[in-house]
Amino acid sequence: KAYAMTGWRIGYAGGPEWLISAMTNIQSQSTSNPTSISQVAAEAALNGDQNCIEPMIKAFRARHEYVVTRLKQIQGLNCLPATGAFYAFADARSAITTLYKKNILRSPDDISFSEYLLNNAGVAVVPGSAFGTEGYMRLSFATSLENLRNALDRIARALD
């Protein structure tokens, strides 16, 4: 995560032997090995010049603050600041209820809401129910500030 290598699906863990052993047992039955290119990229990130980290942290912090602020300004949405990663997890229950009552959504859930945003705003979000939190949406801010401005403008128009 520190190197913003989204989608590479590689990581490592350190800890007590009993914990790492238990994690290995679970992981070995649920996932396969990372691709060779992912391994080489991760090695290059860990062993390479580390000066890229601080500017990335600043950029992600600015994007996070922008996204959370904008989401709270959009009618029907609310968002608390995140404590890590590069996702905003917004409460969309009010927007879902409003759109459903106006017969805009086919059902009053975050899946229908996410489909609505994709089809009417051109913005892909992940329904919160995929993470066990019905009525929420996850929005990545691992893109440019310009892309985020455009996406949030389109979401605001779709919910206006």
CSV table of C-alpha atoms in Angstrom, one decimal, residues 1-5 12 40-58:
chain,number,residue,atom,x,y,z
A,1,LYS,CA,0.0,0.0,0.0
A,2,ALA,CA,2.8,2.4,0.8
A,3,TYR,CA,3.9,2.3,-2.9
A,4,ALA,CA,0.4,2.7,-4.3
A,5,MET,CA,0.7,-0.5,-6.3
A,12,TYR,CA,4.1,-9.6,3.3
A,40,VAL,CA,9.8,-8.1,-9.4
A,41,ALA,CA,7.8,-4.9,-9.1
A,42,ALA,CA,7.4,-5.3,-5.3
A,43,GLU,CA,11.1,-6.0,-4.9
A,44,ALA,CA,12.0,-2.9,-7.0
A,45,ALA,CA,9.7,-0.8,-4.8
A,46,LEU,CA,11.2,-2.1,-1.6
A,47,ASN,CA,14.8,-1.9,-2.7
A,48,GLY,CA,14.6,1.3,-4.8
A,49,ASP,CA,14.7,5.0,-4.1
A,50,GLN,CA,12.3,5.7,-1.2
A,51,ASN,CA,12.0,9.5,-2.0
A,52,CYS,CA,8.8,8.8,-3.8
A,53,ILE,CA,6.9,8.0,-0.7
A,54,GLU,CA,6.5,11.4,0.9
A,55,PRO,CA,5.1,13.1,-2.2
A,56,MET,CA,2.7,10.2,-2.7
A,57,ILE,CA,1.5,10.5,0.9
A,58,LYS,CA,0.9,14.2,0.4
